[in-house]
Coordinates of C-alpha atoms in Angstrom, one line a residue:
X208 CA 0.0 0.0 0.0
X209 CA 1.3 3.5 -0.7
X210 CA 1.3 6.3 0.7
X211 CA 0.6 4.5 4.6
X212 CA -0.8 7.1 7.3
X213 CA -0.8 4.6 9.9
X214 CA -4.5 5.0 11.1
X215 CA -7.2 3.0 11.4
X216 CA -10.9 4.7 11.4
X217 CA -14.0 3.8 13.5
X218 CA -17.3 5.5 14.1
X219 CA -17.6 7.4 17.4
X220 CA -15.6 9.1 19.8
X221 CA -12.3 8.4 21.7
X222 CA -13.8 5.8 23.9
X223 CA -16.3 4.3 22.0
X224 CA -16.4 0.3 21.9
X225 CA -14.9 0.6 18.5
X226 CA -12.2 2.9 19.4
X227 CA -11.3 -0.2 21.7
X228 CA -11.5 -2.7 18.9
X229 CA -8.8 -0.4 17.0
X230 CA -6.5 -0.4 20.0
X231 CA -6.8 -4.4 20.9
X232 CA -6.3 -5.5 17.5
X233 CA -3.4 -3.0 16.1
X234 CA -2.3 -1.2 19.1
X235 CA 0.3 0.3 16.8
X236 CA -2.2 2.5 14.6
X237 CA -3.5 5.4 15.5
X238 CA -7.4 5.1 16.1
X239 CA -9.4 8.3 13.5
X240 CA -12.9 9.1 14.9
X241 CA -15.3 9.5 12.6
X242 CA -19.1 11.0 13.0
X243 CA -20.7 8.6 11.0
X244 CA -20.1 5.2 9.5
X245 CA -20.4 6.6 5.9
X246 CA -17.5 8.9 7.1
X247 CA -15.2 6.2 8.4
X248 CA -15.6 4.1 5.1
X249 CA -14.8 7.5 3.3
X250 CA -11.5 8.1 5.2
X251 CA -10.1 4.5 3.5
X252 CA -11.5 5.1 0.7
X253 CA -9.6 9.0 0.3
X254 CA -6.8 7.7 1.5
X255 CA -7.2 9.5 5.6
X256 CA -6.2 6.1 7.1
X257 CA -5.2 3.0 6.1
X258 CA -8.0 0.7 7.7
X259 CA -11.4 0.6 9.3
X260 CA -12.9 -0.7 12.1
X261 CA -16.4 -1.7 11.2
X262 CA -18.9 -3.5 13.8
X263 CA -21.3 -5.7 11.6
X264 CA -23.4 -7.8 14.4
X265 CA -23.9 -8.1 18.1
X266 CA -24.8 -11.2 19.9
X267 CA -27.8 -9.4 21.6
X268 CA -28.9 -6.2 18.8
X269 CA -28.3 -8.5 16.0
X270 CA -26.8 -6.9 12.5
X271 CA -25.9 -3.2 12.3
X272 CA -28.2 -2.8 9.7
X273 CA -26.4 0.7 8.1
X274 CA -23.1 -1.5 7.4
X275 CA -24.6 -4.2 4.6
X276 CA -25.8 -1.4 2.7
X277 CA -22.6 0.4 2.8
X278 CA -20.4 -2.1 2.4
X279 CA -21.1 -3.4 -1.2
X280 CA -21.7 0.4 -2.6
X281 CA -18.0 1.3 -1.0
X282 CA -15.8 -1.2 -3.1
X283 CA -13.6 -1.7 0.2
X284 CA -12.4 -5.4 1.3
X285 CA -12.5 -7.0 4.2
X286 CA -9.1 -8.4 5.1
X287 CA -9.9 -9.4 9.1
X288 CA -12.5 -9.7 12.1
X289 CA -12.3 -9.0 15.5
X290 CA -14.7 -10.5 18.4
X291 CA -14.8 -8.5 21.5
X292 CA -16.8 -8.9 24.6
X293 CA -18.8 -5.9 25.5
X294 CA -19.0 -4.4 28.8
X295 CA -21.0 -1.4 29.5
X296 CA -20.3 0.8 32.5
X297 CA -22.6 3.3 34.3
X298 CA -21.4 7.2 34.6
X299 CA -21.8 9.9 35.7
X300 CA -20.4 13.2 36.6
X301 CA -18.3 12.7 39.7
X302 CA -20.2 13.1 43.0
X303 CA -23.5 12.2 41.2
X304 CA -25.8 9.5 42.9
X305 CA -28.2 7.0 41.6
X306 CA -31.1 8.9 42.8
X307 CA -29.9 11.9 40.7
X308 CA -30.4 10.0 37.1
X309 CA -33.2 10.9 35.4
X310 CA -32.1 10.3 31.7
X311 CA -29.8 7.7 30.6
X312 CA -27.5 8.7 27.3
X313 CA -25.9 6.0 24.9
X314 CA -26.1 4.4 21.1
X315 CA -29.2 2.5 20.2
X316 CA -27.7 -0.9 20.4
X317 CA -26.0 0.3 23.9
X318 CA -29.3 1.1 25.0
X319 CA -31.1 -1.7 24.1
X320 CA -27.9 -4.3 25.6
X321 CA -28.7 -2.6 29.2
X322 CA -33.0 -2.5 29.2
X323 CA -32.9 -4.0 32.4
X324 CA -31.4 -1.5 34.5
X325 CA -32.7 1.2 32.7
X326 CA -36.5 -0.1 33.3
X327 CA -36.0 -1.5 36.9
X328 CA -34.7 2.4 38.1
X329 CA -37.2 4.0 36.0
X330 CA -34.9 6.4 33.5
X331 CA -35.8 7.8 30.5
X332 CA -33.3 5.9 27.6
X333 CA -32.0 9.2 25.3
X334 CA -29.9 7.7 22.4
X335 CA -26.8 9.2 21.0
X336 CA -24.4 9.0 18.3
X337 CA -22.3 6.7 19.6
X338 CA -21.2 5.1 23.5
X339 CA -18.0 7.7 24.0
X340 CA -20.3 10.4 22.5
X341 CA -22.7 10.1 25.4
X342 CA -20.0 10.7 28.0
X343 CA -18.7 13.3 26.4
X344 CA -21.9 15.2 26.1
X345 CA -22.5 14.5 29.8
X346 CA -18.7 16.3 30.9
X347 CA -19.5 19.0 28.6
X348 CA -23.1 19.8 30.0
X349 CA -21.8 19.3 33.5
X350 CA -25.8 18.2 33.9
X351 CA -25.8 16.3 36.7
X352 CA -29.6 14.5 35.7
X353 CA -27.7 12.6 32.9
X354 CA -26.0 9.4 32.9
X355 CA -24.2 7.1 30.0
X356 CA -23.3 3.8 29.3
X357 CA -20.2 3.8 28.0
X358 CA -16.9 1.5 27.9
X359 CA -14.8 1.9 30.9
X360 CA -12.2 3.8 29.0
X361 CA -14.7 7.0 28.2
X362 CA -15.0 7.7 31.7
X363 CA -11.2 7.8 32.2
X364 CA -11.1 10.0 28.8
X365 CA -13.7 12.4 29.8
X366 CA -13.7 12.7 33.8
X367 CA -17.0 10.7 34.8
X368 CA -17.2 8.6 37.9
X369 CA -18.2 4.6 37.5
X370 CA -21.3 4.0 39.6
X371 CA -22.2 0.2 38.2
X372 CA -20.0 -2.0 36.7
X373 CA -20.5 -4.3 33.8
X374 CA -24.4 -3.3 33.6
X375 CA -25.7 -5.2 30.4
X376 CA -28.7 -7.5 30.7
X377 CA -26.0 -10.5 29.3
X378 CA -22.9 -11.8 30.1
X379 CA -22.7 -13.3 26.3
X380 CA -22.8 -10.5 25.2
X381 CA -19.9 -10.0 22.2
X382 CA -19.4 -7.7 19.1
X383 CA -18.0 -9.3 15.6
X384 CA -15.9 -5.9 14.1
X385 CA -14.7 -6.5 10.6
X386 CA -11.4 -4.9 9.5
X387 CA -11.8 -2.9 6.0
X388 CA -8.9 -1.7 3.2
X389 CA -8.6 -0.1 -0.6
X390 CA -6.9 -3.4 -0.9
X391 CA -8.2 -6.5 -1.4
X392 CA -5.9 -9.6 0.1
X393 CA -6.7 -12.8 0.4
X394 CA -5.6 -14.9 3.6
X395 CA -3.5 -17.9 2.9
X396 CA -3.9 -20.6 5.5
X397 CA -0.2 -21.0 7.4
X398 CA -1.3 -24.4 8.6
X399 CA -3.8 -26.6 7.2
X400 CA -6.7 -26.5 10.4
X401 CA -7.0 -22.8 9.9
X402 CA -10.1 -21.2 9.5
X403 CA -10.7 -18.9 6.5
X404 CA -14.3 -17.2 6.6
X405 CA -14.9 -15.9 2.5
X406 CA -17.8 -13.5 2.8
X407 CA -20.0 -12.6 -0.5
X408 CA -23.1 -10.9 -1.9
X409 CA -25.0 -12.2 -4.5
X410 CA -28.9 -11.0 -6.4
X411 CA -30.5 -14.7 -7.4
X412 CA -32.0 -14.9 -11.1
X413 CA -35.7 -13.9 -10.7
X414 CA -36.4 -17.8 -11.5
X415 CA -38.3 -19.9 -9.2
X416 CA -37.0 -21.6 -6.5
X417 CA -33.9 -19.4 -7.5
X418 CA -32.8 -18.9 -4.5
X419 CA -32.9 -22.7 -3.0
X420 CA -30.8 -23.5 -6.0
X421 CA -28.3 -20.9 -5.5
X422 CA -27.4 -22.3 -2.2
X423 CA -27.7 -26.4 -2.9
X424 CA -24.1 -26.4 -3.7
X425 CA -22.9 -25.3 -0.2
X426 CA -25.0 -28.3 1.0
X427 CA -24.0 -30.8 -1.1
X428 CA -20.6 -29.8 -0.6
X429 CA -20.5 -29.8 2.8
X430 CA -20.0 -26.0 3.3
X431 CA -20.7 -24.3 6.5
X432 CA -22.6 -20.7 5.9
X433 CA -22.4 -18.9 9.2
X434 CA -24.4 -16.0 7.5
X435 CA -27.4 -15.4 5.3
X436 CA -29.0 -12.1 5.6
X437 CA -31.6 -10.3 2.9
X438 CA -32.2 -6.7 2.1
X439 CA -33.5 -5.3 -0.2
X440 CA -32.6 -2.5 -2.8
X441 CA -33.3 0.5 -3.9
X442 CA -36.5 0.3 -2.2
X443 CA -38.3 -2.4 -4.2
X444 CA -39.5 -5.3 -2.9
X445 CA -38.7 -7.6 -5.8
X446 CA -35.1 -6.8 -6.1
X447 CA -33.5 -8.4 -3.2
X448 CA -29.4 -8.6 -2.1
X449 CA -28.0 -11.5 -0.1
X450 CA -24.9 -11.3 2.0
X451 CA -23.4 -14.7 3.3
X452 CA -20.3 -15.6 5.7
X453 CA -19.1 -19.3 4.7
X454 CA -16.0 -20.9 6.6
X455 CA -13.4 -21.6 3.6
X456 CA -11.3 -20.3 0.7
X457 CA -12.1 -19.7 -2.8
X458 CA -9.5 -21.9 -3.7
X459 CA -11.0 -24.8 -1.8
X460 CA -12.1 -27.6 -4.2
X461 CA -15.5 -28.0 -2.4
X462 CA -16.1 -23.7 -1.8
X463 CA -15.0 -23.4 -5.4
X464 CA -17.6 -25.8 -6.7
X465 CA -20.4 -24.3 -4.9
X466 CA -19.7 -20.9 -6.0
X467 CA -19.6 -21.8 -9.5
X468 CA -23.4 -23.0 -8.7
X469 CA -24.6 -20.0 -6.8
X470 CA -22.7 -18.2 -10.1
X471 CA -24.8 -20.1 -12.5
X472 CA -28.2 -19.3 -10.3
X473 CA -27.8 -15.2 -9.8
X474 CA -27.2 -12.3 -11.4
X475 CA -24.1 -11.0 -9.8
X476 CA -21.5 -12.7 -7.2
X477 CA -18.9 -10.0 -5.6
X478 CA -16.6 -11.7 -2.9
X479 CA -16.4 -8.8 -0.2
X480 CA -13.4 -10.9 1.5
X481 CA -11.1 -13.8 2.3
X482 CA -9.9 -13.4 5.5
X483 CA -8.8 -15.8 8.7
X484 CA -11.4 -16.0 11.1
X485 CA -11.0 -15.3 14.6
X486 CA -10.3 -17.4 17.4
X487 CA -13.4 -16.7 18.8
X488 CA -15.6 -18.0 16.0
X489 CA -18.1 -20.5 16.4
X490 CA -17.2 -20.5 20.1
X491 CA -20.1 -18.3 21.0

């Protein structure tokens, strides 16, 4: 890659859960926040960093709904993923008591990860850009009626006190992230157990039954689709997208076979990325 600028983009503030993600998984980068995810897939795309740092699904809000449409308009690759267990901490400015909360600030997803404290003490949910953003609203307001859930590192960023630990409604409770470039690579295995997870997009011929033939070769050749998620486009009902995660490589004799049937069944089949998967995969 030319031209490197040794950053990695995410949604959010410093702070956020995908701020965290960045650090764990290339602590040598330097994390760029981005308001939106639109704007994080643009800074790869201009050239502002090298990489992104995408969340795609949560064990508990499902899919990030935003990220399949984006993803096949963008033309970026994904070259990794990254699991990471989320924990959500309660804060507040410092000296601020529970009986003080009146509205509770975070992401949509946050929000709905931590309904059970948030019903059982009675505060009004308020979401907010993003997990980091919340606490930073809540320093700069100085309002002491407002709380966040955040990751622990946002109240050491922005000054807030901790008042309940670890507060989602589940401990299984785990983000997949994938890891986006300009350019494509495709993972080699370095020993022959390791996982590869190829994830692809596809439109089925409008053809009966189109659909359950497009997908009989990853059956009959014993693939293992992790994925299979439906959208649809440009608004109409009849024209429909598919996105799929399967555990193997293009090169594979039996992936390779069953892509040249889902090939002879659709329109159009764009591999997004070959990539190793992570060790937490399928462990879940």
């Amino acid at each position: 890659m030319t031209n490197r600028t040794n950053r990695i983009a995410f949604q959010g503030d410093f702070g956020a859960n995908s701020d965290m993600a960045c650090r764990d998984m290339f602590p040598d980068m330097s994390p760029l926040p981005c308001p939106t995810f639109e704007d994080a897939f643009v800074a790869v795309e201009n050239g502002d960093a090298d990489l992104a740092m995408i969340p795609i699904e949560n064990t508990i809000a499902g899919r990030v709904a935003d990220i399949h449409h984006l993803l096949p308009e963008s033309r970026l690759h994904i070259v990794g993923e990254y699991f990471m267990p989320i924990r959500f901490q309660l804060m507040v400015l410092p000296g601020v008591t529970r009986d003080e909360i009146r509205t509770v600030h975070s992401h949509i997803h946050a929000l709905g990860q931590c309904r059970k404290i948030i019903r059982n003490n009675g505060w009004k949910p308020v979401v907010a850009g993003d997990t980091a953003g919340a606490a930073k609203l809540i320093a700069e307001t100085g309002e002491r009626s407002m709380a966040a859930l955040a990751p622990r590192l946002a109240a050491d960023l922005y000054g807030l006190e901790i008042i309940a630990e670890n507060v989602e409604d589940t401990e299984n409770n785990v983000t997949r992230f994938v890891v986006l470039s300009r350019d494509e690579t495709i993972a080699r295995r370095s020993s022959p157990n390791e996982l590869i997870v190829t994830t692809f997009i596809f439109n089925v011929r409008n053809i009966p039954a189109a659909l359950y033939k497009a997908l009989g070769g990853f059956a009959t050749n014993g693939i293992n689709m992790t994925k299979l998620e439906s959208y649809q486009l440009g608004g109409k009902f009849v024209a429909t997208q598919f996105y799929a995660d399967i555990e193997g490589h293009p090169d594979d004799t039996p992936v390779m076979q069953a892509l040249e049937e889902l090939r002879f069944f659709s329109e159009k089949v764009r591999i997004l990325g070959v990539y190793k998967g992570h060790p937490m995969r399928g462990k879940l």
